[in-house]
PDB file of C-alpha atoms in Angstrom:
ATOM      1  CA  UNK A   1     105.804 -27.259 -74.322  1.00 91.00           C
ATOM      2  CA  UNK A   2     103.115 -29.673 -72.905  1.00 89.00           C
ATOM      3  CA  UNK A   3     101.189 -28.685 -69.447  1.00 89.00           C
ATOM      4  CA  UNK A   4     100.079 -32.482 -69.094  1.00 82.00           C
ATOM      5  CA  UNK A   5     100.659 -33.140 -65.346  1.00 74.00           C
ATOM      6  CA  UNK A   6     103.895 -35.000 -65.832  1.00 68.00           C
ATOM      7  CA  UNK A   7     106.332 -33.211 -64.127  1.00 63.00           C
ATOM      8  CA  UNK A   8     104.153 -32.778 -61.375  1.00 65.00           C
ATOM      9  CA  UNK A   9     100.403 -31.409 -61.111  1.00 80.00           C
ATOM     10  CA  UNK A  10     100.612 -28.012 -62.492  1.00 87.00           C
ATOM     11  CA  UNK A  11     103.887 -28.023 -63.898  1.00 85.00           C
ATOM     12  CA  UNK A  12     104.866 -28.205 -67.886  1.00 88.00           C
ATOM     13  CA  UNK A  13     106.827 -30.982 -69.667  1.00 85.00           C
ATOM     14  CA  UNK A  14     109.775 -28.735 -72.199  1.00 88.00           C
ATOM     15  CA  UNK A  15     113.057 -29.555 -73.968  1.00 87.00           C
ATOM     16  CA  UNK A  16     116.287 -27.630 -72.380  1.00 88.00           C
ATOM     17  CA  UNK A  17     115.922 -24.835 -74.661  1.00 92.00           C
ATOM     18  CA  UNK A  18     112.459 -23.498 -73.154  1.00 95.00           C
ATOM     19  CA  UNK A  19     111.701 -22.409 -69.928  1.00 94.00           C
ATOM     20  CA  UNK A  20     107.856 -22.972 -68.895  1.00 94.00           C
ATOM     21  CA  UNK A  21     105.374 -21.698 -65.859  1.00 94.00           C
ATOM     22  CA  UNK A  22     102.837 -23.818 -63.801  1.00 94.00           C
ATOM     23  CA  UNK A  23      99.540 -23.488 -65.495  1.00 95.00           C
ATOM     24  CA  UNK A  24      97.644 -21.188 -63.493  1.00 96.00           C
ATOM     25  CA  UNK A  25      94.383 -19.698 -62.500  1.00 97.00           C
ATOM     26  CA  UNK A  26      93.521 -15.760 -62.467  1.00 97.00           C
ATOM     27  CA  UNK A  27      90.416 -13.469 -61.412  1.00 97.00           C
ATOM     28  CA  UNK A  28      89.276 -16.091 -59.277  1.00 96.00           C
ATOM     29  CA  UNK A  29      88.781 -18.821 -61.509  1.00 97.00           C
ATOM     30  CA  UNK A  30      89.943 -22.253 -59.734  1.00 96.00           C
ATOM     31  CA  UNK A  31      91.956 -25.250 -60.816  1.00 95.00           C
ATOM     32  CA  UNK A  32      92.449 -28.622 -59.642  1.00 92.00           C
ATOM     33  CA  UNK A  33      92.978 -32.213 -60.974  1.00 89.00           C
ATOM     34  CA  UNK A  34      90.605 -35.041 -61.463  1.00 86.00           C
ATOM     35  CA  UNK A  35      91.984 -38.328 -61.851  1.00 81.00           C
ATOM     36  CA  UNK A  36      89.747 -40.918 -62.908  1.00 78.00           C
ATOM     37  CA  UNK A  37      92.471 -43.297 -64.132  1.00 70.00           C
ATOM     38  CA  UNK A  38      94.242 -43.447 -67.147  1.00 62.00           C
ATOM     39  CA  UNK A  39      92.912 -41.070 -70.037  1.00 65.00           C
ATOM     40  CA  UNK A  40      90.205 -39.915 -67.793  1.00 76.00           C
ATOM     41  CA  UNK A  41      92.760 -37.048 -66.391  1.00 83.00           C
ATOM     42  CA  UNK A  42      92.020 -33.234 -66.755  1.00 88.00           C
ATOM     43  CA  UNK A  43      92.322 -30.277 -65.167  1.00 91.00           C
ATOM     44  CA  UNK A  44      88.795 -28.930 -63.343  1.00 93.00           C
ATOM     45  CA  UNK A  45      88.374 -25.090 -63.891  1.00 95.00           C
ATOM     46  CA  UNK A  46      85.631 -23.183 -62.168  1.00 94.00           C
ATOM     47  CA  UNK A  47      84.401 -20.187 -60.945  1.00 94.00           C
ATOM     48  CA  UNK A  48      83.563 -18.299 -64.853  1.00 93.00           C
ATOM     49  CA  UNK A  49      80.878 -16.140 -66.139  1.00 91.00           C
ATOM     50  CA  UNK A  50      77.991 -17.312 -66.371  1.00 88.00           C
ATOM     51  CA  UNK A  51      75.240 -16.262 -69.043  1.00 89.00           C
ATOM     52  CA  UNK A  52      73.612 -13.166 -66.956  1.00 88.00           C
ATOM     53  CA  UNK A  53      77.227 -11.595 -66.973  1.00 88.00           C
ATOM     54  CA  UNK A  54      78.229  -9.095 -69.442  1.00 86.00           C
ATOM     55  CA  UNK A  55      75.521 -10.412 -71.730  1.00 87.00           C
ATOM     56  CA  UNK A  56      76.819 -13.382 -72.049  1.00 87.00           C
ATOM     57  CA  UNK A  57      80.766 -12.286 -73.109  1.00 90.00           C
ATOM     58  CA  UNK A  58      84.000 -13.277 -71.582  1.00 92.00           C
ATOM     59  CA  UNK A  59      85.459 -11.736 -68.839  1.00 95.00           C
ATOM     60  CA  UNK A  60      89.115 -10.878 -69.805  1.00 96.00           C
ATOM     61  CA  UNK A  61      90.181 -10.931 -65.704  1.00 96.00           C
ATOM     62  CA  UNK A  62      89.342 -14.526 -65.578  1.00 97.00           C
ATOM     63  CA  UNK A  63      91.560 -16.880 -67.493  1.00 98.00           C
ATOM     64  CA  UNK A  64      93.836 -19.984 -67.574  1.00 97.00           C
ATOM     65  CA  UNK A  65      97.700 -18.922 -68.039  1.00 98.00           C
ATOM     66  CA  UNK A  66     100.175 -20.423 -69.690  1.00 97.00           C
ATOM     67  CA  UNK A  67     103.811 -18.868 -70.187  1.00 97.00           C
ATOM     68  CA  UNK A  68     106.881 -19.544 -71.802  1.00 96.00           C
ATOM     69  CA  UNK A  69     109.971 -18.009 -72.916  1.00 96.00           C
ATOM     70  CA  UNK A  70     113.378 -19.507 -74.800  1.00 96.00           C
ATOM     71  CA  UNK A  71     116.183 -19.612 -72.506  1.00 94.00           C
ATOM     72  CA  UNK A  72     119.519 -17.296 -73.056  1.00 93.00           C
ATOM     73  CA  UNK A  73     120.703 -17.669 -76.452  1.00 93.00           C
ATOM     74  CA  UNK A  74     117.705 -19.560 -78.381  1.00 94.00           C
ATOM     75  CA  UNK A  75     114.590 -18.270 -80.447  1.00 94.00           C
ATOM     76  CA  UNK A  76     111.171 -20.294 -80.379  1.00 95.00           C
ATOM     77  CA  UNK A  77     109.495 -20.139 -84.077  1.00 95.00           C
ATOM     78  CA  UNK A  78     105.649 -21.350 -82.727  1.00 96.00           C
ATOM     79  CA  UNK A  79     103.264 -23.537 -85.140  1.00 96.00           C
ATOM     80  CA  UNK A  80     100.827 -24.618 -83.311  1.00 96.00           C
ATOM     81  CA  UNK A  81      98.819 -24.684 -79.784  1.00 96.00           C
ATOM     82  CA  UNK A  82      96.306 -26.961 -79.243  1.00 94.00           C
ATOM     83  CA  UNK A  83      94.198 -28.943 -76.589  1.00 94.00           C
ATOM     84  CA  UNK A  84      91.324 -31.329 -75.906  1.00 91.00           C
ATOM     85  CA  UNK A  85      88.242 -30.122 -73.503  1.00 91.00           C
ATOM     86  CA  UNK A  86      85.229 -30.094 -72.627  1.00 89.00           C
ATOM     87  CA  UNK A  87      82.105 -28.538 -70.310  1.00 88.00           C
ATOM     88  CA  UNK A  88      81.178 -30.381 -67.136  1.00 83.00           C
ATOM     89  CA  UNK A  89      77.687 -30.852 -68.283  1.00 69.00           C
ATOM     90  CA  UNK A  90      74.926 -28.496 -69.791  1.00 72.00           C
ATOM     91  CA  UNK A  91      74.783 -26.802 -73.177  1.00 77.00           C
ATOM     92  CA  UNK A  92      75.643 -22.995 -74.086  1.00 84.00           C
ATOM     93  CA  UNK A  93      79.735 -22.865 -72.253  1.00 91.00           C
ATOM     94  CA  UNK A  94      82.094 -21.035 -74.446  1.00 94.00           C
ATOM     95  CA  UNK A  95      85.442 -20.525 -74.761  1.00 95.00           C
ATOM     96  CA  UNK A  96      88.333 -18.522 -76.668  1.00 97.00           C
ATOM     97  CA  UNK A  97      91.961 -19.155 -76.603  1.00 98.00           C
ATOM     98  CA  UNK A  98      94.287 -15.551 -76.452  1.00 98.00           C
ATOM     99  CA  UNK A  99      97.929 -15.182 -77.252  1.00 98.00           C
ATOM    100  CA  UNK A 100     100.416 -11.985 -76.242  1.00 97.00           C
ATOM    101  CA  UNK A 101     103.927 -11.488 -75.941  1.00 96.00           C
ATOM    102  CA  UNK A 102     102.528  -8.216 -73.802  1.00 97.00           C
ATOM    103  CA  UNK A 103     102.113  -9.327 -70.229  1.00 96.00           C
ATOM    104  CA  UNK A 104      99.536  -6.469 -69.525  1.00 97.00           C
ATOM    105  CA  UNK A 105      97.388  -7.907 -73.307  1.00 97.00           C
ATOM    106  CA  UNK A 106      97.040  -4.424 -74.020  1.00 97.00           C
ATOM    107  CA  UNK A 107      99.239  -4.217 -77.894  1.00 96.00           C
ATOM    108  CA  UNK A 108      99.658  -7.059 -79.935  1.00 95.00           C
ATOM    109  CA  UNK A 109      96.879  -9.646 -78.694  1.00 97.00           C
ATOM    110  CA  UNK A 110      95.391 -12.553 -81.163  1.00 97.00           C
ATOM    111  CA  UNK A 111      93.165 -14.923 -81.444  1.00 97.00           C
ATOM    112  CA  UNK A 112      94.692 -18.550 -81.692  1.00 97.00           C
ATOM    113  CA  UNK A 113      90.911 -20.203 -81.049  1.00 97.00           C
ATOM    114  CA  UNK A 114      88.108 -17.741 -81.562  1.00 96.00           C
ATOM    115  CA  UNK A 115      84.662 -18.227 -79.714  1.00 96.00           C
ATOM    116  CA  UNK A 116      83.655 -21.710 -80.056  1.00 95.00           C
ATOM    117  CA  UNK A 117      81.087 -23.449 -77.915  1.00 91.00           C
ATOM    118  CA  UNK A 118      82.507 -26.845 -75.844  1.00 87.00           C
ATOM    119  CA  UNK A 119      80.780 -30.244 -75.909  1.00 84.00           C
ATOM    120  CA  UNK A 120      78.993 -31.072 -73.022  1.00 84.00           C
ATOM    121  CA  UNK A 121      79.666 -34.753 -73.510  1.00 79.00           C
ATOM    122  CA  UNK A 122      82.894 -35.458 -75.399  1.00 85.00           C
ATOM    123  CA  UNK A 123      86.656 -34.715 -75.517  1.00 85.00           C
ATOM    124  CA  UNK A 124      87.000 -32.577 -78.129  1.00 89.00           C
ATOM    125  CA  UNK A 125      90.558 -31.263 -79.959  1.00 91.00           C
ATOM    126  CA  UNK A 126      90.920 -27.696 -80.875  1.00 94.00           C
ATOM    127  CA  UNK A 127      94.004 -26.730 -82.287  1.00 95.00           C
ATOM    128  CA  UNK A 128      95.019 -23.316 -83.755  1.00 96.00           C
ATOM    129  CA  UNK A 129      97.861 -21.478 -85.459  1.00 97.00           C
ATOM    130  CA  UNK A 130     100.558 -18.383 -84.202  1.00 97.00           C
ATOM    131  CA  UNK A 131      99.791 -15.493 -86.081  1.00 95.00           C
ATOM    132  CA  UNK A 132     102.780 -14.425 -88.238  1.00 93.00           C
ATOM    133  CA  UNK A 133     103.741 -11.757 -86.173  1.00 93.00           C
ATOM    134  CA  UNK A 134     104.233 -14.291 -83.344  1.00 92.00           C
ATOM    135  CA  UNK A 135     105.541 -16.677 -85.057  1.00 90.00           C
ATOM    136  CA  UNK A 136     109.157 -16.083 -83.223  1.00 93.00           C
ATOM    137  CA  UNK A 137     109.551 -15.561 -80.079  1.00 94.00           C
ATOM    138  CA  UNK A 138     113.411 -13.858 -78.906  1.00 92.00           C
ATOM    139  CA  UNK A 139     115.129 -14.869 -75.479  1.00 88.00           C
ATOM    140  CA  UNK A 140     114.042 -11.089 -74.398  1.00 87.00           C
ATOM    141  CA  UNK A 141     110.354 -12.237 -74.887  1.00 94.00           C
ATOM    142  CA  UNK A 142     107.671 -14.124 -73.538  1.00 96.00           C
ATOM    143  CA  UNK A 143     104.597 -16.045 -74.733  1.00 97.00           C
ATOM    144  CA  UNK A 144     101.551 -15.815 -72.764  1.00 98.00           C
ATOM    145  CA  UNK A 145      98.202 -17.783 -74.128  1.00 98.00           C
ATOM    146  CA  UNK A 146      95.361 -16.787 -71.702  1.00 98.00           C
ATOM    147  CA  UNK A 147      92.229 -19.875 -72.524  1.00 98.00           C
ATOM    148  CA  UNK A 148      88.936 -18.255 -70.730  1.00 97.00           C
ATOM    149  CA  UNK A 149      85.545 -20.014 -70.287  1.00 95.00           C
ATOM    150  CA  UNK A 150      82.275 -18.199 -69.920  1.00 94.00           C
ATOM    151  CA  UNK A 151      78.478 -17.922 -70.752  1.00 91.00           C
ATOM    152  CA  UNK A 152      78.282 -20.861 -68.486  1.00 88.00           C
ATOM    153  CA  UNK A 153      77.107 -22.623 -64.815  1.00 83.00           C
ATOM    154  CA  UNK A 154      79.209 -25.307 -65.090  1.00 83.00           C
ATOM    155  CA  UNK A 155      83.375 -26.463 -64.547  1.00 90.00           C
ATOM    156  CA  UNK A 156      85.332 -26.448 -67.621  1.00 93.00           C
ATOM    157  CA  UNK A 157      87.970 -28.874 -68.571  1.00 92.00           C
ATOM    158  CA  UNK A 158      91.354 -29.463 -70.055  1.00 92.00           C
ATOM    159  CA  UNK A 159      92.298 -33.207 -70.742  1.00 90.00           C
ATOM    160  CA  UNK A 160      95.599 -34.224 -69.260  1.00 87.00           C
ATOM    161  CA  UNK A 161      95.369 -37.620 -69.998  1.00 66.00           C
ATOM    162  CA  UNK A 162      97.763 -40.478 -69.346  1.00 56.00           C
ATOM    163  CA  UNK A 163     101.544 -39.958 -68.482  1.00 49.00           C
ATOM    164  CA  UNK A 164     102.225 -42.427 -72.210  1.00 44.00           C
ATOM    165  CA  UNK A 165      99.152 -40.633 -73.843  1.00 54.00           C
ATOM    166  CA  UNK A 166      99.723 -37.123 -75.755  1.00 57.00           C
ATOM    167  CA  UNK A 167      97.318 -35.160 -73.466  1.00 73.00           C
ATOM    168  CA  UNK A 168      97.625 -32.030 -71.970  1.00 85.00           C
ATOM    169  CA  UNK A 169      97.327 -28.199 -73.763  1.00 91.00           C
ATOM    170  CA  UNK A 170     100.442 -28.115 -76.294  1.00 91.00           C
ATOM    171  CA  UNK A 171     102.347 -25.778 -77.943  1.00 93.00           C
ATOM    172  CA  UNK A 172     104.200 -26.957 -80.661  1.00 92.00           C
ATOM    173  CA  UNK A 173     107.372 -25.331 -83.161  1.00 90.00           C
ATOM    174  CA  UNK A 174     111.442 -25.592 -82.944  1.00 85.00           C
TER     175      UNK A 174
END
């Protein structure tokens, strides 16, 4: 599953066997698309913590969403999610990348990219691994990866990219 603008501006790019959401925005974080030709195409987030809230943690209301199930009939053994991004400008933004199979992320809720702090400059790639115990995910089930941004003033961003180019946040297994 790739949410890389493709298949229109929020929508994901999947093979038949998957069914995919629109990435989306929650607790009143924004999104939009900036398009400043080619590889220079990302999503814009907004609207997150900054450093004088909850001393500086993540909020766990405002997030990025993106969900995915197998369709009727298939399982989806997970490897891999990963993505390139970066902060607007300034120093300081962090960010942490959550995964559930719980819709609610009360039970059963790991960390595929713990706290890391985003360039303020440069595309970066993150990439992390499905725990074990989500390795496989069963037509009755559903993947959620929440990415939140905090300890920050400024936008951050997820790298799209170019229609040819392999941008966009990806989840990758068979």
């Amino acid at each position: 599953v790739k949410w890389n603008a493709v298949n229109g501006e929020y929508s994901p790019t999947t093979n038949a066997n998957v069914n995919a959401e629109n990435i989306k925005a929650f607790g009143g974080i924004t999104i939009g698309i900036l398009d400043y030709s080619g590889e220079n195409k990302f999503y814009q987030t907004g609207g997150w913590p900054d450093p004088s809230f909850n001393s500086g943690e993540y909020d766990s209301s405002k997030y990025i969403s993106l969900e995915f199930a197998p369709n009727t009939g298939y399982n989806l053994d997970l490897t891999t999610f990963s993505f390139e991004c970066k902060s607007e400008g300034g120093s300081g933004q962090k960010f942490r990348v959550k995964c559930s199979t719980d819709i609610n992320f009360s039970t059963g809720v790991y960390d595929l990219i713990g706290e890391t702090s985003s360039s303020p400059s440069d595309w970066i790639f993150y990439s992390g691994n499905f725990p074990s115990t989500l390795k496989t995910v069963s037509p009755n089930k559903k993947m959620y990866i929440r990415i939140y941004a905090y300890h920050t003033y400024n936008n951050f961003q997820i790298k799209i990219g170019s229609i040819a180019a392999n941008g966009g946040a990806t989840v990758k297994g068979t």
